[in-house]
Amino acid sequence: MNKRWTDRLATSVFTMIALVIVAVLAGLISYIVVRGFSQLDLDFLTSPPSSFREGGGIGPQLFNSFYILVLTMLFTVPLGLGGGIYMAEYAKPGKVTDFIRTCIEVLASLPSIVVGLFGLLVFVQLTGWSYSILGGALALTVFNLPVMVRVVEDSITSVPREQKEASLALGITHWDTIRTIILPAAFPGILTGVILSAGRVFGEAAALLFTSGVTTPRLDWANFNPLSETSPLNVFRPAETLAVHIWKVNTQGLVPDARDIADGAALVLIIAVLLFNLVARLLGRYVHKKLTSAK
Amino acid sequence: MPATQSVADRLLDKKKTIKKERTGKLVVYTCAAIIILTTLAITLFLVLRGIQAFVADGVSPIQFLTSLEWNPSRSAEQGGPVYGALPFIVGSFAVTILAALVAAPLGIGAAIYMTEIAPSWGRKILQPAVELLVGIPSVVYGFIGLTLIVPFIRENVGGQGFGLLAGMIVLSIMILPTVTSIATDALRSIPNGMRESSLALGATRWQTIRRVIVPAATPMLLTAVVLGMARAFGEALAVQMVIGNSRTIAESLLDPTATLTTIITLNMGHTVPGSTENNVLWSLGLILLVMSYLFIIIVRFLSSRRRFS
């Protein structure tokens, strides 16, 4: 009965591994939630951080994170759509396509700090913008683009061939087929991908250290002039995001309650990521149902 | 498409459709061109900036790669500043390999559990768990390392807490989901016929896993590990928060050390652009770039050996 015994042993070892992973996840999340929960209140979420005294909040950081996220998506989604459509519909097998595929692979495997260094060189020094929201968003676009292209390509290639062929057979041109037949069918997959990559961008920090900087100027929330220095909407001002803030208060702890701030900020970050994940799943499922089943 | 335009209209209006077709093609090709341009620009800019230290400042590349001493502020009487990056190179490799040693068996084990063993409810728990672990931002891992793992090591194992061991633990948790999800895909792509034939011959599940499935999936499982290592090698902030950032090679797991990424993170903002010290940091960045190309080559080599796709 030796071999049956080893089989059982192996099964229990693998089960143990699975349990360990689930336990680690549960441990991490409950640790963050338990530590951060007492920090969360409206004041913490909206007030600006203080540099030396206790009791600072994360208001501007939270705003910056969302602002950079929106800008990044504004750049990434069209570019990613175009690139994905190219890879799925126009790319012919050959050297050029192989080369683009390699490029996507390279972009995807670049460490985010290297993307940050590139951003420092091009969007900070070369353009003369200094540390800016726009530079940060562009660096994150570089970081996010390969993911986006892959998501779009995968979603498009999983659209049934017959659907496309039927459209072409009716004499509708390739581009119109892509626009009116393929993209709507691929939409649920693309949407899920966009939301998931938004979560990734939201938590990214290393690429932003050198592009959007680690400071936020004093903001005047009533100032909606995007060219004014104190306006939150100004894309040429430096901006510290939530993830960068967590890193900063932990490593350059000038405030006495750095630990509490980091606890709260980490919880906000985790909640945001969980939300992005959940929304992506639910919305993906909903849109899928809406588009595929009978009304 | 406006509702007023019927299919017939679309077909008959040749001029308009051809024009639209061309515009569409142009937009899509432009996007593809931007991808190529970005990649080339990153490579070109970082190489040009990375060799400045050797070309303009006369830092010896051999000394840079082999010297153990990193002391940019050493006075002229003592022989001037030295830029030896070896401790950081060793640090990066050490922490990456150690993290892979933990994450590879766990990740592949979890993947085997998910594809071969788990009842459907087990998969329903593990799959989202792994996906959520992927989504947790790296600074949060660093923060947990700093507030949970470092004090734990300090109190129970010894030393300062900051060091190679803490870096290894944080990184292995970080790359575990990467390894698991790619390994899961690899095992799923093994044709079911192979499993069934093996079981039909009287093999137990474990024998099937060990003798049939794992050997068949080996190149892809290795790809999973290499991609995990690539992630670990390039990770900056989480490691920086826990590794201690001393400029020496760690002699034991408990010693603090530094990696390429942590030195760049810490010093890039404090050095004057154009100075030798700043240029040398760009050279460290160049090493990171070269390493990520190397990881791609390894992955390419492994995937050329895969037998199923």
Coordinates of C-alpha atoms in Angstrom, one line a residue:
Chain A
M1 CA 0.0 0.0 0.0
N2 CA 3.1 2.2 -0.3
K3 CA 2.0 4.1 -3.4
R4 CA -1.4 4.8 -2.0
W5 CA 0.2 6.2 1.1
T6 CA 2.6 8.5 -0.8
D7 CA -0.4 9.7 -2.9
R8 CA -2.2 10.7 0.3
L9 CA 0.9 12.4 1.7
A10 CA 1.3 14.4 -1.5
T11 CA -2.3 15.4 -1.5
S12 CA -2.1 16.6 2.1
V13 CA 1.2 18.5 1.3
F14 CA -0.5 20.4 -1.6
T15 CA -3.5 21.1 0.5
M16 CA -1.3 22.5 3.2
I17 CA 0.4 24.8 0.6
A18 CA -3.0 26.1 -0.5
L19 CA -4.0 26.7 3.1
V20 CA -0.8 28.5 3.8
I21 CA -1.4 30.9 0.9
V22 CA -5.0 31.6 1.9
A23 CA -3.9 32.1 5.5
V24 CA -1.2 34.5 4.4
L25 CA -3.7 36.5 2.4
A26 CA -6.2 36.5 5.2
G27 CA -3.5 37.5 7.7
L28 CA -2.3 40.4 5.5
I29 CA -5.7 41.8 4.9
S30 CA -6.9 41.5 8.4
Y31 CA -3.7 43.0 9.7
I32 CA -4.2 46.0 7.5
V33 CA -7.9 46.3 8.3
V34 CA -7.5 45.9 12.0
R35 CA -4.6 48.4 12.2
G36 CA -6.1 51.0 9.8
F37 CA -9.7 50.9 10.8
S38 CA -9.4 53.2 13.8
Q39 CA -7.6 55.8 11.6
L40 CA -10.3 56.1 9.0
D41 CA -12.6 59.1 9.5
L42 CA -13.7 61.9 7.3
D43 CA -11.2 64.2 8.7
F44 CA -8.3 61.9 7.9
L45 CA -9.5 61.4 4.4
T46 CA -9.9 65.1 3.6
S47 CA -7.4 67.1 5.6
P48 CA -3.9 67.9 4.3
P49 CA -0.9 66.1 5.9
S50 CA 1.1 68.0 8.4
S51 CA 4.9 68.0 8.0
F52 CA 5.9 67.9 11.7
R53 CA 3.0 67.7 14.0
E54 CA 0.5 64.9 14.6
G55 CA -2.9 64.6 13.1
G56 CA -2.3 65.0 9.4
G57 CA -4.6 63.5 6.8
I58 CA -4.3 62.2 3.3
G59 CA -6.7 64.4 1.4
P60 CA -4.5 65.8 -1.3
Q61 CA -2.8 62.5 -1.8
L62 CA -6.1 60.7 -2.3
F63 CA -7.1 63.3 -4.8
N64 CA -3.7 63.1 -6.6
S65 CA -4.0 59.4 -6.8
F66 CA -7.3 59.6 -8.6
Y67 CA -6.3 62.5 -10.7
I68 CA -3.2 60.7 -12.0
L69 CA -5.2 57.5 -12.5
V70 CA -7.8 59.3 -14.6
L71 CA -5.1 61.0 -16.7
T72 CA -3.2 57.8 -17.2
M73 CA -6.4 56.0 -18.3
L74 CA -7.1 58.9 -20.7
F75 CA -3.8 58.1 -22.4
T76 CA -3.7 54.4 -22.0
V77 CA -7.1 53.3 -23.1
P78 CA -7.0 54.8 -26.6
L79 CA -3.4 53.8 -27.2
G80 CA -4.0 50.3 -25.8
L81 CA -7.1 49.9 -27.9
G82 CA -5.3 51.0 -31.0
G83 CA -2.3 48.7 -30.2
G84 CA -4.6 45.8 -29.3
I85 CA -6.6 46.2 -32.5
Y86 CA -3.5 46.3 -34.5
M87 CA -2.1 43.1 -32.9
A88 CA -5.4 41.2 -33.2
E89 CA -6.6 42.5 -36.6
Y90 CA -3.9 44.1 -38.7
A91 CA -0.6 42.4 -37.7
K92 CA 0.5 40.0 -40.4
P93 CA 2.9 37.2 -39.2
G94 CA 6.4 38.3 -39.9
K95 CA 9.4 40.3 -38.7
V96 CA 7.5 43.5 -37.9
T97 CA 4.9 41.7 -35.8
D98 CA 7.5 39.7 -34.0
F99 CA 9.3 42.9 -33.3
I100 CA 6.2 44.7 -31.8
R101 CA 5.5 41.6 -29.7
T102 CA 9.0 41.8 -28.4
C103 CA 8.6 45.5 -27.7
I104 CA 5.4 44.8 -25.7
E105 CA 7.2 42.0 -23.8
V106 CA 10.1 44.4 -23.0
L107 CA 7.7 47.1 -21.8
A108 CA 5.8 44.6 -19.7
S109 CA 8.9 43.3 -18.0
L110 CA 10.6 46.6 -17.3
P111 CA 10.9 47.2 -13.5
S112 CA 8.7 50.1 -12.6
I113 CA 11.7 52.0 -11.3
V114 CA 13.3 51.9 -14.7
V115 CA 10.1 53.3 -16.2
G116 CA 10.4 56.0 -13.5
L117 CA 14.0 56.7 -14.5
F118 CA 12.9 57.0 -18.2
G119 CA 10.2 59.4 -17.0
L120 CA 12.7 61.5 -15.1
L121 CA 14.9 61.8 -18.1
V122 CA 12.1 62.6 -20.6
F123 CA 9.1 64.0 -18.9
V124 CA 11.0 65.9 -16.1
Q125 CA 14.4 66.9 -17.4
L126 CA 14.0 67.0 -21.2
T127 CA 10.6 68.7 -21.3
G128 CA 11.5 71.0 -18.5
W129 CA 8.2 70.4 -16.7
S130 CA 10.0 69.5 -13.5
Y131 CA 8.0 67.1 -11.3
S132 CA 4.5 67.1 -12.6
I133 CA 1.2 65.2 -12.6
L134 CA 1.4 65.0 -16.4
G135 CA 4.9 63.5 -16.2
G136 CA 3.6 60.9 -13.7
A137 CA 0.6 60.0 -15.8
L138 CA 2.8 59.6 -18.9
A139 CA 5.2 57.4 -17.0
L140 CA 2.3 55.3 -15.8
T141 CA 1.0 55.1 -19.3
V142 CA 4.3 53.5 -20.4
F143 CA 4.0 51.2 -17.4
N144 CA 0.4 50.3 -18.1
L145 CA 0.4 50.2 -22.0
P146 CA 1.6 46.6 -22.5
V147 CA -1.0 45.3 -20.1
M148 CA -3.7 47.2 -21.9
V149 CA -2.6 46.0 -25.3
R150 CA -2.6 42.4 -24.2
V151 CA -6.1 42.7 -22.6
V152 CA -7.5 44.3 -25.8
E153 CA -5.8 41.7 -28.0
D154 CA -7.0 38.8 -25.9
S155 CA -10.6 40.1 -25.8
I156 CA -10.7 40.6 -29.5
T157 CA -9.3 37.2 -30.4
S158 CA -11.8 35.6 -28.2
V159 CA -14.6 37.0 -30.2
P160 CA -16.0 34.1 -32.4
R161 CA -14.6 34.2 -35.9
E162 CA -18.0 33.6 -37.4
Q163 CA -19.3 36.9 -36.1
K164 CA -16.5 38.8 -37.9
E165 CA -16.8 36.7 -41.0
A166 CA -20.6 37.2 -41.2
S167 CA -20.0 41.0 -41.1
L168 CA -17.3 40.9 -43.7
A169 CA -19.5 38.7 -45.9
L170 CA -22.2 41.3 -45.9
G171 CA -19.7 43.6 -47.5
I172 CA -19.0 45.7 -44.5
T173 CA -15.4 47.0 -44.6
H174 CA -12.8 45.8 -42.1
W175 CA -12.7 49.0 -40.1
D176 CA -16.5 49.1 -39.8
T177 CA -16.5 45.5 -38.8
I178 CA -14.0 46.2 -36.1
R179 CA -15.9 49.2 -34.9
T180 CA -19.5 47.9 -34.9
I181 CA -19.1 44.2 -34.5
I182 CA -15.8 43.2 -32.9
L183 CA -15.3 45.9 -30.3
P184 CA -18.8 45.7 -28.9
A185 CA -18.4 41.9 -28.6
A186 CA -15.0 42.3 -26.9
F187 CA -16.2 45.1 -24.7
P188 CA -16.8 43.1 -21.5
G189 CA -13.3 41.7 -21.5
I190 CA -11.8 45.1 -22.3
L191 CA -13.7 46.8 -19.5
T192 CA -12.7 44.2 -16.9
G193 CA -9.1 44.6 -18.1
V194 CA -9.2 48.4 -17.8
I195 CA -10.6 48.3 -14.3
L196 CA -8.1 45.7 -13.1
S197 CA -5.2 47.7 -14.6
A198 CA -6.6 50.8 -12.9
G199 CA -6.1 49.0 -9.6
R200 CA -2.5 48.3 -10.6
V201 CA -1.9 52.0 -11.5
F202 CA -3.5 53.2 -8.3
G203 CA -1.0 51.4 -6.1
E204 CA 2.1 52.0 -8.2
A205 CA 4.7 54.1 -6.5
A206 CA 8.2 53.5 -7.7
A207 CA 7.6 55.0 -11.2
L208 CA 6.1 58.1 -9.6
L209 CA 8.9 58.9 -7.2
F210 CA 11.0 60.5 -10.0
T211 CA 8.2 61.8 -12.2
S212 CA 5.4 63.3 -10.2
G213 CA 7.6 63.8 -7.1
V214 CA 7.1 63.3 -3.4
T215 CA 5.6 66.7 -2.5
T216 CA 2.3 68.4 -3.0
P217 CA 2.0 72.2 -3.0
R218 CA -0.6 73.8 -0.8
L219 CA -3.8 73.4 -2.7
D220 CA -6.7 75.8 -2.9
W221 CA -9.8 73.7 -3.4
A222 CA -11.9 76.6 -4.7
N223 CA -9.4 77.3 -7.4
F224 CA -10.6 75.7 -10.6
N225 CA -8.2 77.5 -13.0
P226 CA -6.1 74.6 -14.3
L227 CA -3.2 77.0 -15.0
S228 CA -2.9 78.4 -11.5
E229 CA -0.2 77.0 -9.3
T230 CA -2.4 76.3 -6.3
S231 CA -5.2 74.7 -8.3
P232 CA -5.7 71.0 -7.7
L233 CA -6.4 70.6 -11.4
N234 CA -3.1 72.0 -12.6
V235 CA -1.3 69.2 -14.4
F236 CA 2.1 70.8 -14.1
R237 CA 2.3 70.8 -10.4
P238 CA 4.1 68.1 -8.4
A239 CA 1.9 65.6 -6.8
E240 CA 2.4 62.9 -4.2
T241 CA 0.1 60.0 -4.5
L242 CA -1.2 57.8 -1.7
A243 CA 1.3 54.9 -2.4
V244 CA 4.2 57.3 -2.5
H245 CA 3.0 58.9 0.7
I246 CA 3.0 55.5 2.5
W247 CA 6.6 55.0 1.4
K248 CA 7.6 58.6 2.4
V249 CA 6.1 58.7 5.9
N250 CA 7.7 55.3 6.6
T251 CA 11.2 56.0 5.4
Q252 CA 11.6 59.7 6.1
G253 CA 9.4 59.7 9.1
L254 CA 9.3 63.4 10.2
V255 CA 5.9 63.2 11.7
P256 CA 5.5 61.5 15.1
D257 CA 2.4 59.6 14.1
A258 CA 3.9 58.3 10.8
R259 CA 2.8 54.8 11.8
D260 CA -0.9 55.7 12.2
I261 CA -0.9 57.7 9.0
A262 CA 0.6 54.7 7.1
D263 CA -1.9 52.4 8.7
G264 CA -4.8 54.4 7.5
A265 CA -3.4 55.1 4.1
A266 CA -2.5 51.4 3.6
L267 CA -6.1 50.5 4.4
V268 CA -7.5 53.1 1.9
L269 CA -5.1 51.6 -0.7
I270 CA -6.2 48.1 0.0
I271 CA -9.9 49.0 0.0
A272 CA -9.4 50.8 -3.4
V273 CA -7.7 47.7 -4.9
L274 CA -10.4 45.4 -3.5
L275 CA -13.1 47.7 -4.9
F276 CA -11.5 47.8 -8.3
N277 CA -11.3 44.0 -8.3
L278 CA -14.9 43.6 -7.2
V279 CA -16.2 46.2 -9.6
A280 CA -14.3 44.6 -12.4
R281 CA -15.8 41.2 -11.7
L282 CA -19.4 42.3 -11.2
L283 CA -19.4 44.8 -14.1
G284 CA -17.7 42.2 -16.3
R285 CA -20.3 39.6 -15.5
Y286 CA -23.2 42.1 -15.8
V287 CA -22.1 43.4 -19.2
H288 CA -21.4 39.9 -20.4
K289 CA -24.9 38.9 -19.5
K290 CA -26.4 42.0 -21.0
L291 CA -24.6 41.5 -24.3
T292 CA -24.9 37.7 -24.7
S293 CA -28.2 36.5 -23.4
A294 CA -31.6 37.4 -24.8
K295 CA -33.1 40.6 -23.5
Chain B
M1 CA -23.0 54.2 -36.8
P2 CA -26.0 56.5 -37.1
A3 CA -29.3 54.6 -37.3
T4 CA -30.3 56.5 -40.3
Q5 CA -27.7 54.9 -42.5
S6 CA -28.7 51.5 -43.7
V7 CA -26.4 48.7 -44.6
A8 CA -27.1 49.3 -48.2
D9 CA -26.0 52.9 -47.8
R10 CA -22.8 51.8 -46.2
L11 CA -22.1 49.4 -49.0
L12 CA -22.9 51.9 -51.8
D13 CA -21.0 54.9 -50.4
K14 CA -17.6 53.7 -51.5
K15 CA -15.8 56.9 -51.2
K16 CA -16.8 57.4 -47.6
T17 CA -16.0 53.9 -46.5
I18 CA -12.6 53.9 -48.1
K19 CA -11.8 57.1 -46.4
K20 CA -12.9 55.8 -43.0
E21 CA -11.1 52.5 -43.6
R22 CA -7.9 54.5 -44.2
T23 CA -8.3 56.7 -41.2
G24 CA -8.9 53.7 -39.0
K25 CA -5.9 52.0 -40.3
L26 CA -3.8 55.0 -39.8
V27 CA -4.9 55.4 -36.1
V28 CA -4.2 51.8 -35.3
Y29 CA -0.8 51.8 -37.1
T30 CA 0.1 54.9 -35.2
C31 CA -0.6 53.2 -31.9
A32 CA 1.6 50.3 -32.9
A33 CA 4.3 52.7 -33.9
I34 CA 4.1 54.5 -30.5
I35 CA 4.7 51.1 -28.8
I36 CA 7.8 50.6 -30.8
L37 CA 9.0 54.1 -30.4
T38 CA 8.5 54.0 -26.6
T39 CA 10.5 50.8 -26.3
L40 CA 13.3 52.1 -28.4
A41 CA 13.3 55.4 -26.6
I42 CA 13.6 53.8 -23.2
T43 CA 16.4 51.6 -24.3
L44 CA 18.3 54.4 -26.1
F45 CA 17.9 57.0 -23.4
L46 CA 18.8 54.7 -20.5
V47 CA 21.9 53.3 -22.4
L48 CA 23.1 56.8 -23.3
R49 CA 22.5 58.1 -19.8
G50 CA 23.9 54.9 -18.2
I51 CA 27.3 55.1 -20.0
Q52 CA 27.9 58.7 -19.1
A53 CA 29.7 57.8 -16.0
F54 CA 32.2 55.7 -17.9
V55 CA 32.5 58.0 -21.0
A56 CA 32.4 61.5 -19.5
D57 CA 33.5 61.0 -15.9
G58 CA 36.1 58.3 -16.4
V59 CA 34.8 55.8 -14.0
S60 CA 36.3 52.5 -14.8
P61 CA 33.7 50.0 -15.9
I62 CA 35.7 47.1 -14.5
Q63 CA 36.1 48.8 -11.1
F64 CA 32.4 49.7 -11.2
L65 CA 31.4 46.0 -11.6
T66 CA 34.0 44.4 -9.4
S67 CA 34.9 46.8 -6.6
L68 CA 33.3 46.2 -3.2
E69 CA 33.6 49.8 -2.1
W70 CA 30.9 52.4 -2.7
N71 CA 32.0 55.7 -1.3
P72 CA 31.0 58.7 -3.5
S73 CA 32.0 61.2 -0.8
R74 CA 35.5 60.0 0.0
S75 CA 37.9 62.9 0.1
A76 CA 40.7 63.4 -2.4
E77 CA 43.4 62.7 0.2
Q78 CA 42.0 59.2 0.7
G79 CA 42.1 58.6 -3.1
G80 CA 38.9 60.2 -4.2
P81 CA 35.4 58.8 -4.5
V82 CA 35.0 55.2 -5.5
Y83 CA 32.0 53.6 -7.2
G84 CA 32.0 49.9 -6.7
A85 CA 28.6 48.5 -7.4
L86 CA 29.3 44.8 -6.6
P87 CA 27.6 44.8 -3.2
F88 CA 24.4 46.0 -4.8
I89 CA 24.6 43.6 -7.6
V90 CA 25.2 40.7 -5.2
G91 CA 22.4 42.0 -3.0
S92 CA 20.0 42.1 -5.9
F93 CA 20.8 38.6 -7.0
A94 CA 20.9 37.2 -3.4
V95 CA 17.5 38.5 -2.5
T96 CA 16.0 37.5 -5.9
I97 CA 17.3 33.9 -5.7
L98 CA 16.3 33.5 -2.0
A99 CA 12.8 34.8 -2.8
A100 CA 12.5 32.4 -5.7
L101 CA 13.6 29.5 -3.5
V102 CA 10.6 30.1 -1.2
A103 CA 8.1 31.2 -3.8
A104 CA 8.8 28.5 -6.5
P105 CA 7.8 25.4 -4.5
L106 CA 4.9 27.2 -2.9
G107 CA 3.7 28.7 -6.1
I108 CA 4.0 25.6 -8.2
G109 CA 2.5 23.5 -5.3
A110 CA -0.5 25.8 -5.2
A111 CA -0.9 25.6 -8.9
I112 CA -0.8 21.8 -8.8
Y113 CA -3.4 21.9 -6.0
M114 CA -5.6 24.2 -8.0
T115 CA -5.4 22.2 -11.3
E116 CA -5.1 18.6 -10.1
I117 CA -6.4 18.2 -6.6
A118 CA -8.8 20.9 -5.4
P119 CA -12.5 20.3 -5.3
S120 CA -14.3 23.1 -7.0
W121 CA -14.8 25.1 -3.8
G122 CA -11.1 24.9 -3.1
R123 CA -10.4 26.5 -6.4
K124 CA -13.1 29.1 -5.8
I125 CA -11.2 30.3 -2.7
L126 CA -7.6 30.0 -3.9
Q127 CA -8.1 31.6 -7.3
P128 CA -9.4 35.0 -6.0
A129 CA -6.9 34.8 -3.2
V130 CA -4.1 34.6 -5.6
E131 CA -5.6 37.4 -7.8
L132 CA -6.0 39.6 -4.8
L133 CA -2.4 39.0 -3.7
V134 CA -1.3 40.2 -7.2
G135 CA -3.3 43.4 -6.7
I136 CA -1.9 44.4 -3.4
P137 CA 0.4 47.4 -4.0
S138 CA 4.1 46.8 -3.4
V139 CA 4.4 49.7 -0.9
V140 CA 1.8 47.9 1.2
Y141 CA 3.9 44.8 1.2
G142 CA 6.9 46.9 2.2
F143 CA 4.8 48.5 5.0
I144 CA 3.8 45.2 6.3
G145 CA 7.4 44.0 6.2
L146 CA 8.5 47.1 8.0
T147 CA 5.9 46.9 10.8
L148 CA 5.3 43.2 11.1
I149 CA 8.2 41.1 9.8
V150 CA 11.2 43.3 10.8
P151 CA 10.2 43.5 14.5
F152 CA 9.3 39.8 14.4
I153 CA 12.8 39.0 13.2
R154 CA 14.4 41.4 15.6
E155 CA 12.7 39.8 18.6
N156 CA 12.7 36.2 17.6
V157 CA 15.7 35.5 15.4
G158 CA 18.1 38.2 16.2
G159 CA 20.0 41.1 14.6
Q160 CA 18.4 44.4 13.7
G161 CA 15.5 42.9 11.8
F162 CA 16.4 44.9 8.7
G163 CA 18.2 42.7 6.3
L164 CA 18.3 40.0 3.7
L165 CA 15.9 37.7 5.6
A166 CA 13.2 40.4 5.8
G167 CA 13.7 41.2 2.1
M168 CA 13.5 37.6 1.2
I169 CA 10.2 37.1 3.0
V170 CA 8.6 40.3 1.6
L171 CA 9.7 39.5 -1.9
S172 CA 8.6 35.9 -1.8
I173 CA 5.1 36.8 -0.8
M174 CA 5.1 39.4 -3.5
I175 CA 6.1 37.1 -6.3
L176 CA 4.2 34.1 -5.1
P177 CA 1.0 35.1 -6.9
T178 CA 2.9 35.7 -10.1
V179 CA 4.5 32.3 -10.0
T180 CA 1.2 30.6 -9.0
S181 CA -1.0 32.2 -11.8
I182 CA 1.5 31.5 -14.6
A183 CA 2.1 27.9 -13.3
T184 CA -1.6 27.4 -13.1
D185 CA -2.0 28.4 -16.8
A186 CA 0.9 26.1 -17.7
L187 CA -0.7 23.1 -16.0
R188 CA -4.1 23.8 -17.4
S189 CA -2.6 23.7 -20.9
I190 CA -1.5 20.1 -20.5
P191 CA -4.0 18.0 -22.5
N192 CA -6.4 16.0 -20.4
G193 CA -5.7 12.9 -22.4
M194 CA -2.3 12.6 -20.7
R195 CA -3.8 12.6 -17.2
E196 CA -6.4 10.1 -18.2
S197 CA -3.9 7.7 -19.9
S198 CA -1.7 7.8 -16.9
L199 CA -4.5 7.1 -14.5
A200 CA -5.9 4.4 -16.8
L201 CA -2.5 2.6 -16.5
G202 CA -3.1 2.4 -12.8
A203 CA -0.9 5.3 -11.7
T204 CA -2.0 7.2 -8.6
R205 CA -2.7 10.9 -8.8
W206 CA 0.7 11.7 -7.2
Q207 CA 2.5 9.4 -9.7
T208 CA 0.7 11.1 -12.5
I209 CA 1.6 14.5 -11.2
R210 CA 5.3 13.7 -10.7
R211 CA 6.0 11.5 -13.7
V212 CA 3.7 12.9 -16.3
I213 CA 2.3 16.3 -15.7
V214 CA 5.3 18.1 -14.1
P215 CA 7.8 16.8 -16.6
A216 CA 5.6 17.8 -19.5
A217 CA 5.1 21.3 -18.0
T218 CA 8.6 21.9 -16.9
P219 CA 9.7 24.6 -19.4
M220 CA 6.5 26.5 -18.6
L221 CA 6.9 26.1 -14.9
L222 CA 10.4 27.4 -15.2
T223 CA 9.1 30.4 -17.1
A224 CA 6.8 31.1 -14.2
V225 CA 9.7 31.1 -11.8
V226 CA 11.8 33.3 -14.1
L227 CA 9.1 35.8 -14.5
G228 CA 8.7 35.9 -10.7
M229 CA 12.4 36.4 -10.3
A230 CA 12.3 39.3 -12.9
R231 CA 9.7 40.9 -10.7
A232 CA 11.7 40.4 -7.6
F233 CA 14.9 41.8 -9.2
G234 CA 13.2 45.0 -10.2
E235 CA 11.1 45.6 -7.1
A236 CA 12.2 48.8 -5.5
L237 CA 10.2 50.3 -2.7
A238 CA 9.1 47.3 -0.7
V239 CA 12.7 46.0 -0.6
Q240 CA 14.0 49.4 0.3
M241 CA 11.8 49.6 3.3
V242 CA 13.0 46.3 4.9
I243 CA 16.5 45.5 3.7
G244 CA 18.5 48.0 5.8
N245 CA 20.4 49.6 2.9
S246 CA 23.9 49.2 4.1
R247 CA 26.6 49.4 1.5
T248 CA 28.2 46.1 2.3
I249 CA 27.6 42.5 1.2
A250 CA 25.5 40.6 3.8
E251 CA 27.4 37.8 5.4
S252 CA 24.4 36.1 6.9
L253 CA 20.7 36.3 6.3
L254 CA 20.3 38.7 9.2
D255 CA 22.7 41.3 7.9
P256 CA 21.5 44.4 6.2
T257 CA 22.5 45.0 2.6
A258 CA 21.3 46.9 -0.4
T259 CA 20.2 46.2 -3.9
L260 CA 20.5 48.1 -7.2
T261 CA 17.0 49.4 -6.9
T262 CA 17.2 50.5 -3.3
I263 CA 20.3 52.6 -3.9
I264 CA 18.7 54.3 -6.9
T265 CA 15.6 55.0 -4.9
L266 CA 17.5 56.5 -2.0
N267 CA 20.0 58.6 -3.8
M268 CA 18.6 59.7 -7.1
G269 CA 16.7 62.6 -5.6
H270 CA 19.6 63.8 -3.5
T271 CA 22.4 64.0 -6.1
V272 CA 23.0 66.8 -8.5
P273 CA 22.0 65.9 -12.1
G274 CA 25.1 65.6 -14.2
S275 CA 27.5 64.9 -11.3
T276 CA 29.5 61.7 -11.3
E277 CA 27.6 60.3 -8.4
N278 CA 24.3 60.9 -10.2
N279 CA 25.7 59.4 -13.4
V280 CA 26.8 56.3 -11.6
L281 CA 23.2 55.8 -10.4
W282 CA 22.1 55.9 -14.0
S283 CA 24.6 53.2 -14.7
L284 CA 22.9 51.1 -11.9
G285 CA 19.7 51.7 -13.8
L286 CA 21.3 50.5 -17.0
I287 CA 22.2 47.2 -15.2
L288 CA 18.5 46.8 -14.3
L289 CA 17.5 47.4 -17.9
V290 CA 20.1 44.9 -19.2
M291 CA 18.9 42.3 -16.6
S292 CA 15.3 42.7 -17.7
Y293 CA 16.4 42.1 -21.3
L294 CA 18.2 39.0 -20.1
F295 CA 15.1 37.7 -18.3
I296 CA 13.2 38.1 -21.6
I297 CA 15.9 36.1 -23.4
I298 CA 15.7 33.3 -20.8
V299 CA 11.9 33.2 -21.0
R300 CA 12.1 33.1 -24.8
F301 CA 14.5 30.2 -24.6
L302 CA 12.2 28.3 -22.2
S303 CA 9.1 28.9 -24.2
S304 CA 10.8 27.6 -27.4
R305 CA 11.2 24.4 -25.5
R306 CA 7.6 24.1 -24.5
R307 CA 5.8 21.1 -26.0
F308 CA 2.2 22.2 -25.6
S309 CA 0.6 25.5 -26.3

